[in-house]
């Protein structure tokens, strides 16, 4: 109980990805009217946990000051090949960066790169990299500048050498012309980086072919209780917590199965194997099938499983009565404590099981004590408590609980291995990272305990 007396200190800002999942990104910015969009892109990349180093041309700094870039990245903007104490920046940048994004790239710079000129930091860095790391170019120019044979030939040359050209949509440009040349939106680049980061994380994990990537099963979303052929009772769970956990695990290179209610969110879950369910029966059946079909290192059970079922069950007919009718609800069987047993019965390794407890209008200590009830029987490894009062959009207060320790007199214990903001966090982003970090820690512990097999059960 004393564990819970820590000051509740919500944090804001970027959540760091672990080594292996984050990409060091060198962001090159040149002098376009669309330079301001680089600030938005930087902000999105930092939010996703990727360190960003800006390299800006002199023209770019006439559109956006270095103070903005430095304020966002907390790193000095690089501008010159000849800056004092920064000799060989083009070489060190190539070593530091996992990828380069030229955003926005002016017609001038596109033509310079295609000519292979190295008279400044950007040209020298481009040649020094020599396609060792991905080099993406997002052009932004007036339609005629883009359509000029010089620019078109340069883009073809750069693409032929291995650059990835990311075009924006056609449309109205800042100069008033309509056509090609608009800069691709920051969200598009973010999505592409996210995909690359996931692929890279998986490749880093599988660099040793003897070790396959860890595998997680995440459940999430509401549950439908059919009343009759056309009516049903559904709880309000959106599945956003589960989807965020799926994304965080994918970002770390995990293979993820997502057992999701038909209405559940699947934002940023591309790459997960998504299995849909509607009712308790569907869910139970799919859960058993999934647990029998693969060895899961972790199961994150965030689905809002119905606490009750209709005693009469679903009927195929539509109930029609002018005098009303009563529904009798009876408690369903709790599924969380059955996960390990289901896996074992199917001859699979025991997964590390993370459960969720949502309370309504309960203080933290009371809520955590009720959540800790899940530990009875030893079938659950960690429980995340949250209360409806602490959940508003991306704000999401939560507390991660470990099994009770004897020195606590059997009372609730805070998870000690996570850093403070992830132990008792205040946002959905932190919650997702906390789940992924718990799963990662379980895999590491299992590998230490038994280097020949990766069973991670309690
Ligand atoms: C207001 C303004 C907006 C500009 N926007 C663009 C642009 O979007 N794309 C482009 O290729 N050039 C644009 N230019 C021209 C470039 O800034 C110019 O070619 C400059 O030399 C590019 O320098 P850099 O490539 O070293 O950054 C713009 C110029 C001005 C004055």
Coordinates of C-alpha atoms and ligand atoms in Angstrom, one line a residue:
X1 CA 0.0 0.0 0.0
X2 CA 2.9 2.4 0.8
X3 CA 3.8 1.9 -2.9
X4 CA 0.8 3.9 -3.9
X5 CA 1.8 6.9 -2.0
X6 CA 4.2 8.0 -4.7
X7 CA 3.2 11.5 -6.0
X8 CA 1.0 11.2 -9.1
X9 CA 3.1 13.0 -11.6
X10 CA 1.6 12.9 -15.1
X11 CA 4.1 13.6 -17.8
X12 CA 3.6 15.1 -21.2
X13 CA 5.5 15.0 -24.5
X14 CA 7.3 12.3 -26.4
X15 CA 7.5 8.7 -25.1
X16 CA 10.9 7.2 -25.9
X17 CA 10.9 4.0 -27.9
X18 CA 13.5 1.4 -26.7
X19 CA 16.7 0.9 -28.6
X20 CA 16.0 -1.2 -31.6
X21 CA 12.6 0.4 -32.3
X22 CA 13.5 4.1 -32.7
X23 CA 15.0 5.4 -35.9
X24 CA 17.5 8.3 -35.8
X25 CA 16.1 10.6 -38.5
X26 CA 18.2 13.3 -40.3
X27 CA 15.6 15.7 -41.6
X28 CA 16.8 18.0 -44.4
X29 CA 14.8 21.2 -44.9
X30 CA 15.2 23.5 -47.9
X31 CA 13.8 26.9 -48.8
X32 CA 10.2 26.3 -49.8
X33 CA 7.0 28.1 -48.7
X34 CA 6.0 24.7 -47.3
X35 CA 8.8 24.7 -44.7
X36 CA 6.4 25.2 -41.8
X37 CA 5.1 21.7 -42.5
X38 CA 8.6 20.4 -41.4
X39 CA 7.8 21.6 -37.9
X40 CA 4.6 19.5 -37.8
X41 CA 6.4 16.5 -39.2
X42 CA 9.2 16.8 -36.6
X43 CA 6.6 17.0 -33.9
X44 CA 4.9 13.8 -35.1
X45 CA 8.2 11.9 -35.5
X46 CA 9.2 12.9 -31.9
X47 CA 5.9 11.8 -30.6
X48 CA 6.5 8.4 -32.1
X49 CA 9.8 8.2 -30.3
X50 CA 12.3 9.0 -33.1
X51 CA 15.2 11.4 -32.4
X52 CA 15.3 14.0 -35.2
X53 CA 18.3 16.1 -36.3
X54 CA 17.6 19.0 -38.6
X55 CA 19.9 20.1 -41.5
X56 CA 18.6 23.3 -43.0
X57 CA 19.6 25.4 -46.0
X58 CA 20.1 29.2 -45.5
X59 CA 16.9 29.7 -47.6
X60 CA 15.0 27.3 -45.3
X61 CA 15.9 29.4 -42.3
X62 CA 14.4 32.5 -44.0
X63 CA 11.0 30.6 -43.8
X64 CA 11.3 29.0 -40.4
X65 CA 13.9 30.1 -37.8
X66 CA 16.4 27.7 -36.3
X67 CA 14.8 28.5 -32.8
X68 CA 11.7 26.6 -33.9
X69 CA 13.7 23.5 -35.1
X70 CA 16.0 23.6 -32.1
X71 CA 13.1 24.1 -29.7
X72 CA 11.3 21.1 -31.1
X73 CA 14.2 18.7 -31.4
X74 CA 16.4 19.9 -28.6
X75 CA 19.3 19.7 -31.0
X76 CA 21.4 22.3 -32.8
X77 CA 20.4 22.8 -36.4
X78 CA 23.2 21.8 -38.8
X79 CA 23.7 24.3 -41.7
X80 CA 27.3 24.2 -42.8
X81 CA 30.0 21.8 -43.8
X82 CA 32.5 24.3 -42.3
X83 CA 31.0 25.0 -38.9
X84 CA 33.7 25.3 -36.2
X85 CA 34.0 22.1 -34.1
X86 CA 31.7 20.3 -36.6
X87 CA 34.2 19.1 -39.1
X88 CA 33.2 15.9 -40.9
X89 CA 29.5 16.4 -40.0
X90 CA 28.6 14.8 -43.3
X91 CA 30.3 11.6 -42.2
X92 CA 29.1 11.6 -38.6
X93 CA 25.5 12.3 -39.8
X94 CA 25.7 9.3 -42.1
X95 CA 26.8 7.2 -39.2
X96 CA 24.2 8.6 -36.7
X97 CA 21.2 8.6 -39.0
X98 CA 19.1 5.5 -39.7
X99 CA 17.4 7.4 -42.5
X100 CA 17.3 10.7 -44.3
X101 CA 14.1 12.6 -45.1
X102 CA 14.4 15.7 -47.4
X103 CA 11.3 17.6 -46.4
X104 CA 10.5 19.9 -48.3
X105 CA 13.0 19.5 -51.1
X106 CA 13.2 22.5 -53.5
X107 CA 13.6 22.2 -57.2
X108 CA 17.0 23.7 -56.7
X109 CA 18.1 21.0 -54.3
X110 CA 16.6 18.2 -56.3
X111 CA 18.7 19.3 -59.3
X112 CA 21.8 19.7 -57.2
X113 CA 21.5 16.3 -55.7
X114 CA 21.0 14.7 -59.1
X115 CA 24.1 16.4 -60.4
X116 CA 26.1 14.8 -57.5
X117 CA 27.5 18.1 -56.3
X118 CA 29.1 18.1 -52.8
X119 CA 29.8 21.8 -52.4
X120 CA 27.8 22.0 -49.1
X121 CA 26.7 19.9 -46.1
X122 CA 23.6 18.4 -47.9
X123 CA 25.4 17.5 -51.1
X124 CA 28.4 16.0 -49.2
X125 CA 26.1 14.1 -46.8
X126 CA 24.1 12.7 -49.8
X127 CA 27.3 11.4 -51.5
X128 CA 28.8 10.1 -48.2
X129 CA 25.6 8.2 -47.5
X130 CA 25.7 6.6 -51.0
X131 CA 22.4 4.8 -50.3
X132 CA 23.7 3.0 -47.2
X133 CA 20.6 4.3 -45.3
X134 CA 17.2 5.1 -46.9
X135 CA 17.1 8.6 -48.5
X136 CA 13.5 9.9 -49.0
X137 CA 12.8 13.1 -50.9
X138 CA 9.5 15.0 -50.6
X139 CA 9.5 17.6 -53.4
X140 CA 7.7 20.9 -53.0
X141 CA 7.7 23.4 -55.9
X142 CA 5.6 25.5 -58.2
X143 CA 4.0 23.2 -60.9
X144 CA 6.2 24.6 -63.7
X145 CA 9.3 24.2 -61.6
X146 CA 8.3 20.6 -61.0
X147 CA 7.4 20.0 -64.6
X148 CA 10.6 21.5 -65.9
X149 CA 12.6 18.9 -67.8
X150 CA 15.6 19.5 -65.6
X151 CA 13.6 18.8 -62.4
X152 CA 11.8 15.8 -64.0
X153 CA 15.1 14.3 -65.2
X154 CA 16.6 14.8 -61.8
X155 CA 13.8 13.1 -60.0
X156 CA 14.1 10.1 -62.4
X157 CA 17.8 10.0 -61.8
X158 CA 17.4 10.2 -58.0
X159 CA 14.7 7.5 -58.0
X160 CA 16.9 5.3 -60.3
X161 CA 19.7 5.6 -57.8
X162 CA 17.5 4.4 -54.9
X163 CA 15.9 7.5 -53.4
X164 CA 12.3 7.2 -52.5
X165 CA 10.3 10.1 -53.9
X166 CA 7.2 11.0 -51.9
X167 CA 4.9 13.2 -53.9
X168 CA 2.0 15.2 -52.5
X169 CA -1.4 15.4 -54.1
X170 CA -2.1 17.7 -57.0
X171 CA -4.0 20.8 -56.1
X172 CA -3.9 24.5 -55.5
X173 CA -0.4 25.7 -54.5
X174 CA 0.5 28.6 -52.3
X175 CA 1.5 30.6 -55.4
X176 CA -2.0 30.3 -56.8
X177 CA -1.2 27.8 -59.5
X178 CA -3.0 24.5 -59.6
X179 CA -1.2 21.2 -60.4
X180 CA 1.6 19.0 -59.1
X181 CA 4.2 20.2 -56.7
X182 CA 2.4 20.3 -53.4
X183 CA 4.4 18.9 -50.5
X184 CA 3.2 15.5 -49.1
X185 CA 1.3 16.0 -45.8
X186 CA 3.3 15.3 -42.6
X187 CA 0.8 12.5 -41.7
X188 CA 1.7 10.6 -44.9
X189 CA 5.4 10.8 -44.0
X190 CA 4.7 9.7 -40.5
X191 CA 2.8 6.7 -41.7
X192 CA 5.7 5.7 -44.0
X193 CA 8.3 6.2 -41.2
X194 CA 6.2 4.1 -38.9
X195 CA 6.1 1.3 -41.4
X196 CA 9.8 1.5 -41.9
X197 CA 10.4 1.5 -38.2
X198 CA 8.3 -1.6 -37.7
X199 CA 10.1 -3.4 -40.5
X200 CA 13.4 -2.3 -39.1
X201 CA 12.5 -3.4 -35.6
X202 CA 11.5 -6.8 -36.9
X203 CA 14.6 -7.1 -39.0
X204 CA 16.8 -6.2 -36.0
X205 CA 15.0 -8.8 -34.0
X206 CA 15.4 -11.5 -36.6
X207 CA 19.0 -10.6 -37.3
X208 CA 19.7 -13.8 -35.4
X209 CA 17.6 -16.4 -37.4
X210 CA 17.5 -18.7 -34.4
X211 CA 15.3 -16.2 -32.5
X212 CA 11.9 -15.4 -34.0
X213 CA 10.2 -12.2 -33.1
X214 CA 8.0 -12.4 -29.9
X215 CA 4.3 -12.8 -30.4
X216 CA 1.4 -11.1 -28.6
X217 CA -2.3 -11.6 -28.5
X218 CA -4.2 -8.4 -27.7
X219 CA -8.0 -8.4 -27.1
X220 CA -10.0 -5.3 -27.3
X221 CA -13.3 -3.6 -27.7
X222 CA -16.9 -4.0 -26.6
X223 CA -19.0 -7.1 -26.5
X224 CA -22.5 -7.5 -28.0
X225 CA -25.3 -9.3 -26.0
X226 CA -28.0 -10.1 -28.5
X227 CA -31.5 -9.7 -27.0
X228 CA -33.4 -10.8 -30.1
X229 CA -32.9 -10.9 -33.8
X230 CA -32.7 -7.1 -34.1
X231 CA -31.8 -5.7 -30.6
X232 CA -28.7 -6.0 -28.5
X233 CA -27.0 -4.7 -25.5
X234 CA -23.4 -3.4 -26.1
X235 CA -21.0 -1.8 -23.6
X236 CA -19.2 1.4 -24.5
X237 CA -15.6 0.1 -24.9
X238 CA -14.1 1.7 -28.0
X239 CA -11.0 -0.6 -28.3
X240 CA -8.7 2.5 -28.4
X241 CA -6.6 1.2 -25.6
X242 CA -6.1 -2.2 -27.2
X243 CA -5.4 -0.6 -30.6
X244 CA -2.7 1.6 -29.0
X245 CA -1.1 -1.4 -27.3
X246 CA -1.2 -3.3 -30.7
X247 CA 0.6 -0.4 -32.4
X248 CA 3.2 -0.1 -29.6
X249 CA 4.0 -3.8 -29.9
X250 CA 4.1 -3.7 -33.7
X251 CA 6.5 -0.7 -33.4
X252 CA 8.9 -2.9 -31.4
X253 CA 8.8 -5.6 -34.0
X254 CA 6.4 -8.0 -32.3
X255 CA 4.0 -10.3 -34.3
X256 CA 0.6 -9.3 -33.1
X257 CA -2.8 -11.0 -33.2
X258 CA -5.6 -8.6 -32.4
X259 CA -8.9 -10.1 -31.3
X260 CA -11.2 -7.1 -31.8
X261 CA -14.9 -6.5 -31.4
X262 CA -16.5 -5.7 -34.7
X263 CA -16.8 -2.0 -33.7
X264 CA -13.3 -1.8 -32.1
X265 CA -10.7 0.7 -33.2
X266 CA -7.9 -0.5 -35.4
X267 CA -6.0 2.7 -35.9
X268 CA -2.2 2.2 -36.6
X269 CA -2.8 -1.6 -36.4
X270 CA -1.6 -2.4 -40.0
X271 CA 0.5 -5.5 -39.8
X272 CA -1.5 -7.1 -37.0
X273 CA -3.5 -10.2 -37.7
X274 CA -7.0 -8.9 -36.9
X275 CA -9.7 -11.4 -35.9
X276 CA -13.2 -9.9 -35.3
X277 CA -15.8 -11.1 -32.8
X278 CA -19.2 -9.9 -31.8
X279 CA -20.6 -11.9 -28.9
X280 CA -19.2 -13.6 -25.8
X281 CA -19.5 -16.9 -27.6
X282 CA -17.6 -15.7 -30.6
X283 CA -14.9 -14.3 -28.4
X284 CA -14.5 -17.4 -26.3
X285 CA -14.3 -19.6 -29.3
X286 CA -11.8 -17.3 -31.1
X287 CA -9.7 -17.0 -28.0
X288 CA -9.4 -20.7 -27.6
X289 CA -8.5 -21.1 -31.3
X290 CA -5.9 -18.4 -31.2
X291 CA -4.2 -19.7 -28.0
X292 CA -4.1 -23.2 -29.5
X293 CA -2.8 -22.0 -32.8
X294 CA 0.4 -20.3 -31.7
X295 CA 2.9 -19.8 -28.9
X296 CA 2.2 -16.3 -27.4
X297 CA 4.8 -14.6 -25.3
X298 CA 2.2 -12.2 -24.0
X299 CA -1.5 -11.9 -23.9
X300 CA -2.9 -8.4 -23.3
X301 CA -6.6 -8.8 -22.4
X302 CA -8.2 -5.4 -22.8
X303 CA -11.5 -6.5 -24.2
X304 CA -14.5 -5.4 -22.2
X305 CA -15.9 -8.9 -21.7
X306 CA -19.6 -8.9 -20.8
X307 CA -20.1 -9.6 -17.1
X308 CA -23.5 -11.0 -17.8
X309 CA -25.4 -13.0 -20.4
X310 CA -29.1 -13.2 -21.0
X311 CA -30.5 -16.1 -19.1
X312 CA -32.9 -16.9 -21.9
X313 CA -30.2 -16.5 -24.5
X314 CA -30.6 -14.8 -27.9
X315 CA -33.8 -15.5 -29.7
X316 CA -34.2 -15.5 -33.5
X317 CA -37.6 -13.9 -33.3
X318 CA -38.2 -10.2 -32.7
X319 CA -39.9 -9.7 -29.4
X320 CA -43.2 -7.8 -29.8
X321 CA -45.2 -6.9 -26.8
X322 CA -47.2 -3.9 -25.7
X323 CA -46.8 -4.7 -22.0
X324 CA -42.9 -4.8 -22.1
X325 CA -40.7 -7.7 -21.1
X326 CA -38.1 -8.4 -18.6
X327 CA -34.5 -9.6 -19.2
X328 CA -32.8 -11.7 -16.7
X329 CA -29.0 -11.4 -16.7
X330 CA -26.7 -14.0 -15.2
X331 CA -22.9 -13.7 -14.6
X332 CA -20.6 -15.0 -17.4
X333 CA -17.5 -17.0 -16.7
X334 CA -14.4 -14.8 -16.3
X335 CA -12.0 -15.5 -19.1
X336 CA -8.9 -13.7 -18.0
X337 CA -7.9 -16.4 -15.5
X338 CA -8.4 -19.1 -18.1
X339 CA -5.8 -17.8 -20.6
X340 CA -2.8 -19.6 -19.3
X341 CA -4.7 -22.9 -18.8
X342 CA -6.1 -22.7 -22.3
X343 CA -2.6 -22.3 -23.8
X344 CA -1.2 -25.1 -21.6
X345 CA -4.0 -27.5 -22.5
X346 CA -3.3 -26.9 -26.2
X347 CA 0.4 -27.8 -25.6
X348 CA 1.5 -24.2 -25.9
X349 CA 3.9 -22.3 -23.7
X350 CA 2.3 -20.2 -20.9
X351 CA 2.0 -16.6 -22.0
X352 CA 2.7 -13.6 -19.7
X353 CA -0.8 -12.3 -19.0
X354 CA -1.7 -8.7 -18.6
X355 CA -5.3 -7.8 -17.6
X356 CA -7.2 -4.6 -17.2
X357 CA -9.6 -3.5 -14.5
X358 CA -11.9 -0.6 -15.2
X359 CA -13.8 0.8 -12.2
X360 CA -16.4 3.6 -12.1
X361 CA -16.0 6.6 -9.8
X362 CA -13.5 4.8 -7.5
X363 CA -10.5 6.3 -5.8
X364 CA -7.1 4.8 -6.8
X365 CA -6.5 2.8 -3.7
X366 CA -10.0 1.2 -3.6
X367 CA -9.9 0.6 -7.4
X368 CA -6.4 -1.0 -7.2
X369 CA -7.4 -3.2 -4.3
X370 CA -10.3 -4.5 -6.4
X371 CA -8.1 -4.9 -9.4
X372 CA -5.6 -6.9 -7.3
X373 CA -8.3 -9.5 -6.9
X374 CA -7.3 -10.8 -10.4
X375 CA -4.0 -12.0 -8.9
X376 CA -5.8 -14.6 -6.8
X377 CA -5.0 -18.0 -8.2
X378 CA -1.8 -16.9 -9.9
X379 CA -3.2 -16.9 -13.4
X380 CA -2.6 -13.2 -14.2
X381 CA 0.9 -11.6 -14.2
X382 CA 0.1 -7.9 -14.2
X383 CA -3.1 -5.8 -13.9
X384 CA -3.7 -2.3 -15.1
X385 CA -6.2 -0.4 -13.2
X386 CA -8.1 2.5 -14.6
X387 CA -11.2 4.4 -13.6
X388 CA -13.8 5.9 -16.0
X389 CA -13.3 9.3 -14.3
X390 CA -9.7 9.3 -15.5
X391 CA -10.4 8.5 -19.2
X392 CA -11.1 11.5 -21.5
X393 CA -9.9 11.1 -25.1
X394 CA -6.2 10.7 -25.1
X395 CA -6.0 11.5 -21.3
X396 CA -6.0 8.1 -19.6
X397 CA -4.9 7.7 -16.0
X398 CA -3.8 4.3 -15.1
X399 CA -1.8 2.3 -12.5
X400 CA 0.2 -0.8 -13.2
X401 CA 0.0 -3.4 -10.5
X402 CA 2.3 -6.4 -9.8
X403 CA 1.3 -9.4 -7.7
X404 CA 1.1 -8.6 -4.0
X405 CA 4.4 -8.9 -2.2
X406 CA 4.7 -10.4 1.3
X407 CA 6.4 -7.2 2.6
X408 CA 3.2 -5.4 1.7
X409 CA 1.2 -7.7 3.9
X410 CA -0.5 -9.0 0.8
X411 CA -1.7 -5.6 -0.2
X412 CA -1.4 -4.1 -3.8
X413 CA 2.0 -3.5 -5.2
X414 CA 3.0 -1.0 -7.9
X415 CA 5.0 -2.5 -10.8
X416 CA 8.5 -1.6 -9.9
X417 CA 10.4 -2.3 -13.1
X418 CA 8.7 0.4 -15.2
X419 CA 9.9 4.0 -14.9
X420 CA 7.5 6.3 -12.9
X421 CA 5.5 7.8 -15.8
X422 CA 4.8 4.3 -17.1
X423 CA 3.9 2.9 -13.7
X424 CA 1.3 5.5 -13.0
X425 CA 0.6 7.3 -16.3
X426 CA -1.8 9.8 -17.5
X427 CA -2.2 9.3 -21.3
X428 CA -3.1 6.6 -23.7
X429 CA 0.3 6.9 -25.3
X430 CA 2.0 6.1 -22.0
X431 CA -0.4 3.3 -21.3
X432 CA 0.4 1.7 -24.7
X433 CA 4.2 2.0 -24.0
X434 CA 3.7 0.6 -20.5
X435 CA 2.0 -2.5 -21.9
X436 CA 4.7 -3.0 -24.5
X437 CA 7.5 -2.5 -22.0
X438 CA 5.9 -5.1 -19.6
X439 CA 5.7 -7.6 -22.5
X440 CA 9.3 -6.8 -23.4
X441 CA 10.5 -7.3 -19.8
X442 CA 8.6 -10.6 -19.7
X443 CA 10.4 -11.9 -22.8
X444 CA 13.8 -10.8 -21.4
X445 CA 13.1 -12.4 -18.0
X446 CA 12.1 -15.6 -19.8
X447 CA 15.2 -15.7 -21.9
X448 CA 17.4 -15.2 -18.8
X449 CA 15.5 -17.9 -16.9
X450 CA 15.7 -20.4 -19.7
X451 CA 17.9 -19.5 -22.7
X452 CA 16.7 -22.5 -24.6
X453 CA 13.0 -21.8 -24.5
X454 CA 11.1 -18.6 -24.3
X455 CA 8.3 -19.6 -21.9
X456 CA 7.3 -16.5 -19.9
X457 CA 4.5 -17.7 -17.6
X458 CA 4.5 -16.7 -14.0
Ligands
LIG1 C1 8.2 33.0 -51.0 C2 9.1 32.0 -51.7 C3 8.6 30.7 -51.8 C4 9.4 29.7 -52.4 N1 8.9 28.4 -52.5 C5 9.6 27.5 -53.2 C6 9.1 26.2 -53.2 O1 8.1 25.8 -52.7 N2 9.8 25.3 -54.0 C7 11.0 25.6 -54.6 O2 11.6 24.7 -55.2 N3 11.5 26.9 -54.5 C8 10.8 27.8 -53.8 N4 11.3 29.1 -53.7 C9 12.6 29.4 -54.3 C10 13.7 28.9 -53.5 O3 13.6 29.4 -52.2 C11 15.0 29.2 -54.1 O4 15.2 28.5 -55.3 C12 16.2 29.0 -53.2 O5 17.4 29.3 -53.9 C13 16.3 27.6 -52.7 O6 17.4 27.5 -51.8 P1 17.7 26.0 -51.2 O7 17.4 25.0 -52.2 O8 19.2 26.1 -50.9 O9 16.9 26.0 -49.9 C14 10.6 30.1 -53.0 C15 11.0 31.3 -52.9 C16 10.3 32.3 -52.3 C17 10.8 33.7 -52.2

